[in-house]
Coordinates of N, CA and C and ligand atoms in Angstrom, one line a residue:
M1 N 0.9 -1.2 0.0 CA 0.0 0.0 0.0 C 0.9 1.2 0.0
N2 N 0.6 2.2 -0.9 CA 1.4 3.4 -0.9 C 0.9 4.3 0.2
R3 N 1.8 4.6 1.2 CA 1.3 5.5 2.3 C 1.7 6.9 2.0
Q4 N 0.9 7.8 2.5 CA 1.2 9.2 2.3 C 0.8 10.0 3.6
I5 N 1.6 11.0 4.0 CA 1.4 11.8 5.1 C 1.2 13.3 4.6
K6 N 0.1 13.9 5.0 CA -0.1 15.3 4.5 C 0.1 16.2 5.7
I7 N 1.0 17.2 5.5 CA 1.3 18.1 6.6 C 0.7 19.5 6.3
C8 N 0.1 20.1 7.3 CA -0.4 21.5 7.2 C 0.5 22.4 8.0
H9 N 1.0 23.4 7.3 CA 1.9 24.4 8.0 C 1.1 25.6 8.2
L10 N 0.7 25.8 9.5 CA -0.2 27.0 9.9 C 0.6 28.2 10.1
Y11 N 0.2 29.3 9.5 CA 0.8 30.6 9.6 C 2.3 30.6 9.3
P12 N 2.7 30.0 8.2 CA 4.2 29.9 7.9 C 4.8 31.3 7.6
D13 N 4.0 32.2 7.2 CA 4.5 33.6 6.8 C 4.6 34.5 8.1
I14 N 4.0 34.0 9.2 CA 4.0 34.8 10.4 C 4.8 34.2 11.5
L15 N 4.6 32.9 11.7 CA 5.3 32.1 12.8 C 6.4 31.2 12.2
N16 N 7.6 31.7 12.2 CA 8.7 30.9 11.6 C 10.0 31.4 12.1
L17 N 10.1 31.5 13.5 CA 11.3 32.1 14.1 C 12.5 31.0 14.0
Y18 N 13.7 31.5 13.9 CA 14.9 30.6 14.0 C 14.7 29.4 13.1
G19 N 14.2 29.6 11.9 CA 14.1 28.5 10.9 C 13.3 27.4 11.4
D20 N 12.2 27.6 12.1 CA 11.4 26.5 12.5 C 10.9 25.6 11.4
I21 N 10.8 26.2 10.1 CA 10.4 25.4 9.0 C 11.3 24.2 8.8
G22 N 12.5 24.3 9.4 CA 13.4 23.1 9.3 C 12.8 21.8 9.8
N23 N 11.8 22.0 10.7 CA 11.1 20.8 11.3 C 10.3 20.1 10.2
I24 N 9.7 20.9 9.3 CA 8.9 20.3 8.2 C 9.8 19.6 7.2
I25 N 10.9 20.3 6.9 CA 11.9 19.7 6.0 C 12.4 18.4 6.5
T26 N 12.6 18.3 7.8 CA 13.1 17.1 8.5 C 12.0 16.0 8.4
L27 N 10.8 16.3 8.8 CA 9.7 15.3 8.8 C 9.5 14.8 7.3
K28 N 9.5 15.7 6.4 CA 9.3 15.3 5.0 C 10.4 14.3 4.5
K29 N 11.7 14.8 4.8 CA 12.8 14.0 4.3 C 12.8 12.6 4.9
R30 N 12.5 12.5 6.2 CA 12.5 11.2 6.9 C 11.4 10.3 6.4
L31 N 10.3 10.9 5.9 CA 9.3 10.1 5.3 C 9.7 9.6 3.9
L32 N 10.2 10.5 3.1 CA 10.6 10.2 1.7 C 11.7 9.1 1.7
L33 N 12.6 9.2 2.7 CA 13.7 8.2 2.7 C 13.1 6.8 3.1
R34 N 11.9 6.7 3.6 CA 11.3 5.5 3.9 C 10.2 5.1 2.8
G35 N 10.2 5.8 1.7 CA 9.3 5.5 0.7 C 7.8 5.9 1.0
I36 N 7.7 6.8 1.9 CA 6.3 7.3 2.3 C 6.2 8.7 1.7
D37 N 5.1 8.9 0.9 CA 5.0 10.2 0.2 C 4.6 11.2 1.3
C38 N 4.9 12.5 1.0 CA 4.6 13.6 2.0 C 4.3 14.8 1.2
T39 N 3.2 15.5 1.5 CA 2.9 16.8 0.9 C 2.8 17.8 2.0
V40 N 3.0 19.1 1.7 CA 3.0 20.1 2.7 C 2.1 21.3 2.1
Q41 N 1.1 21.7 2.9 CA 0.2 22.8 2.5 C 0.3 23.9 3.5
N42 N 0.6 25.1 3.0 CA 0.7 26.3 3.8 C -0.7 26.9 4.0
I43 N -1.1 27.2 5.2 CA -2.4 27.8 5.5 C -2.2 29.0 6.4
S44 N -2.5 30.2 5.9 CA -2.3 31.4 6.8 C -3.6 32.2 7.0
V45 N -3.4 33.4 7.4 CA -4.5 34.3 7.7 C -5.5 34.3 6.6
K46 N -6.8 34.2 6.9 CA -7.9 34.3 5.9 C -8.0 33.1 4.9
E47 N -7.1 32.1 5.1 CA -7.2 31.0 4.2 C -8.0 29.9 4.9
S48 N -8.8 29.2 4.1 CA -9.7 28.1 4.6 C -8.8 26.9 5.1
L49 N -9.3 26.3 6.2 CA -8.6 25.2 6.8 C -9.6 24.0 6.9
Y50 N -9.3 22.9 6.1 CA -10.1 21.7 6.2 C -9.3 20.6 6.9
V51 N -9.5 20.5 8.2 CA -8.6 19.7 9.1 C -8.6 18.2 8.6
E52 N -9.7 17.8 8.0 CA -9.8 16.4 7.7 C -8.8 16.0 6.5
D53 N -8.3 17.1 5.9 CA -7.3 16.9 4.8 C -5.9 16.6 5.2
Y54 N -5.6 16.7 6.5 CA -4.2 16.6 7.0 C -4.0 15.6 8.1
D55 N -2.7 15.2 8.2 CA -2.4 14.2 9.2 C -1.5 14.8 10.3
I56 N -0.7 15.8 9.9 CA 0.2 16.5 10.8 C 0.0 18.0 10.7
F57 N -0.1 18.7 11.8 CA -0.2 20.2 11.8 C 1.1 20.7 12.4
F58 N 1.7 21.7 11.8 CA 2.9 22.3 12.3 C 2.7 23.8 12.5
I59 N 3.0 24.3 13.7 CA 2.9 25.8 14.0 C 4.3 26.2 14.6
G60 N 4.9 27.2 14.0 CA 6.2 27.6 14.5 C 6.1 28.7 15.5
G61 N 7.3 29.3 15.8 CA 7.3 30.3 16.9 C 7.2 31.7 16.3
G62 N 7.0 32.7 17.2 CA 6.9 34.1 16.7 C 6.9 35.0 17.9
Q63 N 7.3 36.3 17.6 CA 7.3 37.3 18.7 C 5.9 37.7 19.1
D64 N 5.7 38.3 20.3 CA 4.4 38.7 20.8 C 3.6 39.4 19.7
F65 N 4.3 40.3 19.0 CA 3.7 41.2 17.9 C 3.1 40.3 16.9
E66 N 3.8 39.3 16.5 CA 3.3 38.4 15.4 C 2.1 37.5 15.9
Q67 N 2.2 37.2 17.2 CA 1.1 36.4 17.7 C -0.2 37.2 17.8
E68 N 0.0 38.6 17.9 CA -1.2 39.5 18.0 C -1.7 39.7 16.5
I69 N -0.8 39.7 15.5 CA -1.3 39.9 14.1 C -2.3 38.8 13.7
L70 N -2.1 37.6 14.1 CA -2.9 36.5 13.6 C -4.1 36.2 14.5
L71 N -4.2 37.0 15.6 CA -5.2 36.6 16.7 C -6.6 36.6 16.1
E72 N -7.0 37.6 15.3 CA -8.4 37.6 14.9 C -8.7 36.4 14.0
D73 N -7.8 36.1 13.1 CA -8.0 34.9 12.3 C -8.1 33.6 13.1
L74 N -7.2 33.6 14.1 CA -7.1 32.4 15.0 C -8.4 32.2 15.7
L75 N -8.9 33.3 16.3 CA -10.0 33.1 17.2 C -11.3 33.0 16.4
V76 N -11.4 33.7 15.3 CA -12.7 33.8 14.6 C -12.8 32.6 13.6
I77 N -11.7 32.2 13.0 CA -11.8 31.1 12.0 C -11.2 29.8 12.4
K78 N -9.9 29.9 12.9 CA -9.2 28.6 13.1 C -9.4 27.9 14.4
K79 N -9.8 28.7 15.4 CA -9.9 28.1 16.8 C -10.7 26.8 16.9
P80 N -12.0 26.8 16.4 CA -12.8 25.6 16.5 C -12.2 24.4 15.7
L81 N -11.6 24.8 14.6 CA -11.0 23.7 13.7 C -9.8 23.1 14.3
I82 N -8.9 23.9 14.9 CA -7.7 23.4 15.6 C -8.1 22.5 16.8
K83 N -9.1 23.0 17.6 CA -9.6 22.2 18.7 C -10.1 20.9 18.3
K84 N -10.9 20.9 17.2 CA -11.5 19.6 16.6 C -10.4 18.7 16.2
A85 N -9.3 19.2 15.5 CA -8.2 18.4 15.1 C -7.5 17.8 16.2
V86 N -7.3 18.5 17.3 CA -6.6 18.0 18.5 C -7.4 16.9 19.1
E87 N -8.7 17.1 19.3 CA -9.6 16.1 19.9 C -9.8 14.9 19.1
E88 N -9.6 15.0 17.8 CA -9.7 13.9 16.9 C -8.3 13.2 16.7
N89 N -7.4 13.5 17.6 CA -6.1 12.8 17.6 C -5.2 13.1 16.4
K90 N -5.4 14.2 15.7 CA -4.5 14.6 14.7 C -3.1 14.9 15.4
T91 N -2.0 14.6 14.6 CA -0.7 14.9 15.2 C -0.3 16.4 15.0
F92 N 0.2 17.0 16.1 CA 0.6 18.4 16.0 C 2.1 18.4 16.5
L93 N 2.8 19.3 15.8 CA 4.1 19.8 16.4 C 4.0 21.3 16.5
A94 N 4.1 21.8 17.7 CA 3.9 23.3 17.9 C 5.1 23.8 18.7
I95 N 5.7 24.8 18.2 CA 7.0 25.3 18.7 C 6.8 26.7 19.3
C96 N 7.1 26.9 20.6 CA 7.2 28.2 21.3 C 5.9 29.0 21.1
G97 N 5.9 30.0 20.4 CA 4.7 30.8 20.2 C 3.6 30.0 19.6
G98 N 3.9 29.1 18.8 CA 2.9 28.1 18.2 C 2.3 27.2 19.3
Y99 N 3.2 26.8 20.2 CA 2.8 26.0 21.4 C 1.9 26.8 22.3
Q100 N 2.3 28.1 22.6 CA 1.5 28.9 23.5 C 0.1 29.1 23.0
L101 N 0.0 29.2 21.7 CA -1.4 29.6 21.2 C -2.3 28.4 21.2
L102 N -1.8 27.2 21.5 CA -2.8 26.1 21.7 C -3.4 26.1 23.1
G103 N -2.8 26.9 23.9 CA -3.3 27.0 25.3 C -4.5 27.9 25.5
N104 N -4.8 28.2 26.7 CA -6.0 29.0 27.0 C -5.7 30.5 26.8
H105 N -4.6 31.0 27.4 CA -4.3 32.5 27.2 C -2.9 32.7 27.4
Y106 N -2.4 33.9 27.0 CA -1.0 34.3 27.1 C -1.1 35.8 27.5
K107 N -0.6 36.1 28.7 CA -0.5 37.5 29.1 C 1.0 38.0 28.8
T108 N 1.1 38.9 27.9 CA 2.5 39.2 27.5 C 3.2 40.0 28.6
W109 N 4.5 40.1 28.5 CA 5.3 40.8 29.5 C 4.9 42.2 29.8
D110 N 4.3 42.8 28.8 CA 3.8 44.2 29.0 C 2.3 44.3 29.2
G111 N 1.7 43.1 29.6 CA 0.4 43.2 30.1 C -0.8 43.0 29.1
V112 N -0.4 42.7 27.9 CA -1.5 42.4 26.9 C -2.0 41.0 27.1
N113 N -3.4 40.9 27.3 CA -4.0 39.6 27.5 C -4.4 39.0 26.2
L114 N -3.8 37.9 25.7 CA -4.2 37.3 24.5 C -5.0 36.0 24.8
E115 N -6.2 36.0 24.3 CA -7.0 34.8 24.4 C -6.6 33.8 23.3
F116 N -6.3 32.6 23.6 CA -5.8 31.6 22.6 C -6.8 30.5 22.4
V117 N -6.4 29.4 21.7 CA -7.3 28.4 21.2 C -8.0 27.6 22.3
G118 N -7.3 27.3 23.4 CA -7.9 26.5 24.5 C -8.0 25.0 24.1
A119 N -7.1 24.6 23.2 CA -7.1 23.1 22.9 C -6.4 22.3 23.9
I120 N -5.5 23.0 24.7 CA -4.7 22.3 25.7 C -4.8 23.1 27.0
D121 N -4.9 22.5 28.2 CA -5.2 23.2 29.4 C -3.8 23.8 29.9
I122 N -3.3 24.8 29.3 CA -2.1 25.4 29.7 C -2.3 26.9 29.7
N123 N -1.5 27.6 30.5 CA -1.6 29.1 30.5 C -0.2 29.7 30.5
T124 N 0.0 30.8 29.9 CA 1.4 31.4 29.7 C 1.3 32.9 30.2
I125 N 2.4 33.2 31.0 CA 2.5 34.5 31.5 C 3.9 35.1 31.2
G126 N 3.9 36.2 30.4 CA 5.1 36.8 30.0 C 5.9 37.4 31.1
D127 N 7.2 37.5 31.0 CA 8.1 38.1 32.0 C 9.1 39.0 31.3
K128 N 9.5 40.1 32.0 CA 10.5 41.0 31.4 C 11.8 40.3 31.1
K129 N 12.1 39.3 32.0 CA 13.4 38.6 31.8 C 13.1 37.4 30.8
R130 N 13.8 37.4 29.7 CA 13.6 36.4 28.7 C 14.4 35.1 29.0
M131 N 13.9 34.0 28.6 CA 14.7 32.7 28.8 C 15.3 32.4 27.5
I132 N 16.6 32.5 27.4 CA 17.3 32.4 26.2 C 18.5 31.5 26.3
G133 N 18.7 30.6 25.4 CA 20.0 29.8 25.4 C 19.7 28.4 24.9
D134 N 20.9 27.7 24.7 CA 20.8 26.2 24.4 C 20.3 25.5 25.6
Y135 N 19.5 24.4 25.5 CA 19.0 23.7 26.6 C 18.8 22.2 26.3
I136 N 18.7 21.4 27.3 CA 18.6 20.0 27.1 C 17.4 19.5 27.9
F137 N 16.6 18.6 27.3 CA 15.5 18.0 28.0 C 15.4 16.5 27.7
R138 N 14.9 15.8 28.6 CA 14.8 14.3 28.4 C 13.4 13.8 28.1
C139 N 13.3 13.1 27.0 CA 12.0 12.6 26.5 C 12.0 11.1 26.6
E140 N 10.9 10.5 26.3 CA 10.8 9.0 26.3 C 10.0 8.5 25.0
D141 N 10.6 7.5 24.4 CA 9.8 6.8 23.3 C 9.7 5.3 23.7
E142 N 9.3 4.5 22.7 CA 9.0 3.1 23.0 C 10.3 2.4 23.4
K143 N 11.5 3.0 23.0 CA 12.8 2.3 23.3 C 13.4 2.8 24.6
G144 N 12.8 3.9 25.2 CA 13.3 4.4 26.5 C 13.5 5.9 26.5
L145 N 14.5 6.3 27.3 CA 14.7 7.7 27.5 C 15.8 8.2 26.5
F146 N 15.6 9.5 26.0 CA 16.7 10.1 25.2 C 16.7 11.6 25.4
D147 N 17.9 12.2 25.2 CA 18.1 13.6 25.5 C 17.9 14.4 24.2
V148 N 17.1 15.5 24.3 CA 16.9 16.4 23.2 C 17.7 17.7 23.5
V149 N 18.3 18.2 22.5 CA 19.0 19.5 22.6 C 18.4 20.5 21.7
A150 N 18.2 21.7 22.2 CA 17.5 22.7 21.4 C 17.9 24.1 21.8
F151 N 17.3 25.2 21.3 CA 17.5 26.5 21.7 C 16.2 27.2 22.1
E152 N 16.2 27.9 23.2 CA 15.0 28.5 23.6 C 15.2 30.0 23.7
N153 N 14.1 30.8 23.3 CA 14.1 32.2 23.5 C 12.6 32.7 23.7
H154 N 12.2 32.8 24.9 CA 10.9 33.1 25.2 C 10.7 33.9 26.5
S155 N 9.7 34.8 26.5 CA 9.5 35.6 27.7 C 8.4 34.9 28.5
G156 N 7.6 34.1 27.7 CA 6.4 33.4 28.3 C 6.8 32.3 29.2
K157 N 6.2 32.3 30.4 CA 6.4 31.1 31.3 C 5.1 30.3 31.2
T158 N 5.2 29.1 30.8 CA 4.0 28.2 30.6 C 3.8 27.3 31.7
Y159 N 2.6 27.2 32.3 CA 2.2 26.3 33.4 C 1.2 25.3 32.9
I160 N 1.5 24.0 33.0 CA 0.6 23.0 32.5 C -0.3 22.5 33.6
S161 N -1.5 22.1 33.3 CA -2.4 21.6 34.3 C -2.0 20.2 34.7
D162 N -2.5 19.7 35.9 CA -2.0 18.4 36.4 C -2.3 17.2 35.5
N163 N -3.4 17.4 34.7 CA -3.8 16.2 33.9 C -3.1 16.2 32.6
I164 N -2.0 17.0 32.4 CA -1.3 17.0 31.1 C 0.2 16.6 31.4
K165 N 0.7 15.7 30.5 CA 2.1 15.3 30.6 C 3.0 16.3 29.9
P166 N 4.1 16.6 30.5 CA 5.1 17.4 29.8 C 5.7 16.5 28.6
L167 N 6.3 17.2 27.6 CA 7.0 16.5 26.6 C 8.3 15.9 27.2
G168 N 8.9 16.6 28.1 CA 10.1 16.1 28.7 C 10.5 16.8 30.0
T169 N 11.6 16.4 30.6 CA 12.1 16.9 31.8 C 13.3 17.7 31.5
V170 N 13.4 18.9 32.0 CA 14.6 19.8 31.8 C 15.8 19.2 32.5
I171 N 16.9 19.1 31.7 CA 18.2 18.6 32.3 C 19.1 19.8 32.5
Y172 N 19.0 20.8 31.5 CA 19.8 22.0 31.6 C 19.0 23.1 30.9
G173 N 18.8 24.2 31.5 CA 18.0 25.3 30.8 C 16.7 25.6 31.5
N174 N 15.8 26.2 30.9 CA 14.5 26.7 31.5 C 13.3 25.7 31.2
G175 N 13.1 25.5 29.9 CA 11.9 24.8 29.5 C 10.6 25.6 29.7
N176 N 9.5 25.0 30.2 CA 8.3 25.7 30.2 C 8.3 27.0 31.0
N177 N 9.0 27.0 32.2 CA 9.0 28.2 33.0 C 10.2 28.4 33.9
G178 N 11.2 27.6 33.8 CA 12.4 27.7 34.6 C 12.2 27.4 36.1
I179 N 11.0 26.9 36.4 CA 10.7 26.6 37.8 C 10.5 25.1 38.1
D180 N 9.5 24.5 37.3 CA 9.1 23.1 37.6 C 9.8 22.1 36.8
R181 N 10.8 22.4 36.0 CA 11.6 21.5 35.2 C 10.8 20.7 34.2
T182 N 9.6 21.2 33.9 CA 8.9 20.6 32.8 C 9.2 21.3 31.5
E183 N 9.2 20.6 30.4 CA 9.4 21.2 29.0 C 8.3 20.7 28.1
G184 N 7.6 21.7 27.5 CA 6.6 21.4 26.5 C 5.4 20.6 27.1
V185 N 4.6 20.0 26.2 CA 3.5 19.1 26.6 C 3.4 18.0 25.6
R186 N 2.8 16.9 26.1 CA 2.2 15.9 25.2 C 0.8 15.7 25.6
Y187 N -0.1 16.0 24.7 CA -1.5 15.9 25.0 C -2.2 15.2 23.8
K188 N -2.8 14.1 24.0 CA -3.3 13.3 22.9 C -2.1 13.1 21.9
N189 N -2.3 13.5 20.6 CA -1.1 13.4 19.7 C -0.5 14.7 19.4
V190 N -0.5 15.6 20.4 CA 0.1 16.9 20.3 C 1.5 16.8 20.9
F191 N 2.5 17.2 20.2 CA 3.9 17.4 20.7 C 4.2 18.9 20.7
A192 N 4.4 19.5 21.8 CA 4.6 21.0 21.9 C 5.9 21.2 22.7
S193 N 6.7 22.2 22.2 CA 8.0 22.4 22.9 C 8.4 23.9 22.7
Y194 N 9.3 24.4 23.6 CA 9.9 25.7 23.4 C 11.1 25.6 22.5
G195 N 11.4 24.4 22.0 CA 12.7 24.1 21.3 C 12.8 24.6 19.9
H196 N 13.5 25.7 19.7 CA 13.9 26.2 18.4 C 15.2 25.5 18.0
G197 N 15.7 25.8 16.7 CA 17.0 25.3 16.4 C 17.2 25.2 14.9
P198 N 16.3 24.6 14.1 CA 15.1 24.0 14.5 C 15.2 22.8 15.3
L199 N 14.1 22.4 15.9 CA 14.1 21.3 16.9 C 14.5 19.9 16.4
L200 N 14.0 19.5 15.2 CA 14.1 18.1 14.8 C 15.4 17.6 14.2
P201 N 16.1 18.5 13.4 CA 17.2 17.9 12.7 C 18.3 17.3 13.6
K202 N 18.5 17.9 14.8 CA 19.5 17.3 15.7 C 18.9 16.3 16.6
N203 N 17.6 16.0 16.5 CA 16.9 15.1 17.4 C 16.0 14.1 16.6
P204 N 16.7 13.2 15.9 CA 16.0 12.3 15.0 C 15.0 11.3 15.7
R205 N 15.3 11.0 17.0 CA 14.3 10.1 17.7 C 13.0 10.8 18.0
L206 N 13.1 12.1 18.2 CA 11.9 12.9 18.5 C 11.1 13.0 17.1
A207 N 11.9 13.2 16.1 CA 11.2 13.3 14.7 C 10.5 12.1 14.4
D208 N 11.2 10.9 14.6 CA 10.5 9.6 14.3 C 9.4 9.3 15.2
L209 N 9.4 9.8 16.5 CA 8.3 9.5 17.4 C 7.1 10.3 16.9
I210 N 7.3 11.5 16.4 CA 6.1 12.2 15.8 C 5.6 11.5 14.5
L211 N 6.5 11.1 13.7 CA 6.1 10.4 12.5 C 5.3 9.1 12.8
K212 N 5.9 8.3 13.7 CA 5.2 7.0 14.1 C 3.8 7.3 14.7
T213 N 3.7 8.4 15.4 CA 2.4 8.7 16.0 C 1.4 9.0 14.9
S214 N 1.8 9.7 13.9 CA 0.9 10.1 12.8 C 0.6 8.9 12.0
L215 N 1.6 8.0 11.7 CA 1.3 6.8 10.9 C 0.4 5.9 11.6
K216 N 0.6 5.7 12.9 CA -0.2 4.8 13.7 C -1.7 5.3 13.7
Q217 N -1.9 6.6 13.8 CA -3.2 7.2 13.8 C -3.9 7.0 12.5
K218 N -3.1 7.1 11.4 CA -3.7 7.1 10.1 C -3.8 5.6 9.5
Y219 N -2.8 4.8 9.8 CA -2.8 3.5 9.2 C -2.8 2.3 10.2
G220 N -2.8 2.7 11.5 CA -2.9 1.6 12.5 C -1.6 1.0 12.8
D221 N -0.5 1.2 11.9 CA 0.8 0.7 12.3 C 1.8 1.7 12.1
W222 N 3.0 1.4 12.6 CA 4.0 2.5 12.5 C 5.4 2.0 12.3
D223 N 5.6 0.9 11.5 CA 6.9 0.3 11.4 C 7.7 1.3 10.5
L224 N 8.8 1.8 11.0 CA 9.7 2.7 10.3 C 11.0 2.1 10.2
I225 N 11.6 1.9 9.0 CA 12.9 1.3 8.9 C 13.9 2.3 9.5
E226 N 15.0 1.8 10.2 CA 16.0 2.7 10.8 C 16.7 3.4 9.7
L227 N 17.0 4.7 9.9 CA 17.9 5.5 9.0 C 19.3 5.6 9.5
D228 N 20.2 5.9 8.7 CA 21.6 6.2 9.2 C 21.6 7.6 9.8
D229 N 21.5 7.7 11.1 CA 21.4 9.0 11.8 C 22.7 9.4 12.4
S230 N 23.8 8.8 11.8 CA 25.1 9.1 12.5 C 25.5 10.6 12.5
L231 N 25.1 11.3 11.4 CA 25.4 12.8 11.4 C 24.5 13.5 12.4
E232 N 23.3 13.2 12.4 CA 22.3 13.9 13.3 C 22.7 13.6 14.8
T233 N 23.1 12.3 15.0 CA 23.4 12.0 16.4 C 24.7 12.7 16.8
K234 N 25.6 12.8 15.8 CA 26.9 13.5 16.1 C 26.6 15.0 16.5
A235 N 25.7 15.6 15.7 CA 25.4 17.0 16.0 C 24.7 17.1 17.4
N236 N 23.9 16.2 17.7 CA 23.2 16.2 19.0 C 24.3 16.0 20.1
N237 N 25.2 15.1 20.0 CA 26.2 14.8 21.0 C 27.1 16.0 21.2
I238 N 27.5 16.6 20.0 CA 28.4 17.8 20.1 C 27.8 18.9 20.9
M239 N 26.5 19.2 20.6 CA 25.8 20.3 21.4 C 25.7 19.9 22.8
I240 N 25.3 18.7 23.1 CA 25.2 18.3 24.5 C 26.5 18.4 25.3
E241 N 27.6 18.0 24.6 CA 28.9 18.1 25.3 C 29.3 19.6 25.5
K242 N 29.0 20.4 24.5 CA 29.2 21.9 24.6 C 28.5 22.5 25.8
I243 N 27.2 22.1 25.9 CA 26.4 22.6 27.0 C 26.9 22.1 28.4
K244 N 27.3 20.9 28.4 CA 27.8 20.3 29.7 C 29.1 20.9 30.1
Y245 N 29.9 21.2 29.0 CA 31.2 21.9 29.3 C 31.0 23.3 29.9
R246 N 30.0 24.0 29.4 CA 29.7 25.3 29.9 C 29.3 25.2 31.4
I247 N 28.5 24.2 31.6 CA 28.0 24.0 33.0 C 29.1 23.8 34.0
K248 N 30.2 23.0 33.5 CA 31.3 22.7 34.4 C 32.2 23.9 34.7
K249 N 32.2 24.9 33.7 CA 33.1 26.0 33.8 C 32.9 26.9 35.0
Ligands
LIG1 N1 6.4 35.6 21.9 C1 6.5 34.4 22.7 C2 7.4 34.7 23.9 O1 8.2 35.6 23.9 C3 7.0 33.3 21.9 C4 8.5 33.5 21.5 C5 8.9 32.5 20.4 O2 8.1 31.9 19.7 N2 10.3 32.3 20.3 O3 7.3 33.9 24.9

């Protein structure tokens, strides 16, 4: 059977900080290398969204200003559709600002209250002091624990409700809020993280976990042949060693 995964890139012209589109490039490449077809559709402000047409939704990061630009379209048009897609177990990857907007609301550092989608029970409060830098967090897949390395730059401190699992545990850096050592969220088939970089190229196990989740949801199985990730793993290890060296200094 020819399998195909359709990716919807939401607000690509507005939310794409630090090359977050690299996550889509990684997902697509890792599917094509396995003989699985992959299409990508950009959907932005005022463009119609038919969630049943897609398997994976991607939302990148953006500054407070950019999050405000898309707010009317998000709340008037996209909000019910995104909530429906999340509840119907569609796979999401949401990064930083894109992560925040899946939550209930975001109060920016200068006091602007942004009502967001409310698809996930999280809330974000901006702070004058930004959380910036390379960071490491520990995730888990069917083979066990693995360390993810990424770059964070956010003023928002996100607090997740008790009934929601974090994506990972912070080993070094801030993560959701620099207080409770949680990073991101996993809710149904949503993967959300503060990790820029982009996140996936140096973290192939996380990329494959997202792909397996979507393939399992669409086709009921998720056997993915192993790829030669020696370069990706080397990049991950180099960054982790650099960060650990800084900690020791
Ligand atoms: N504007 C949000 C914040 O500052 C998200 C930033 C981002 O996407 N890097 O927290």
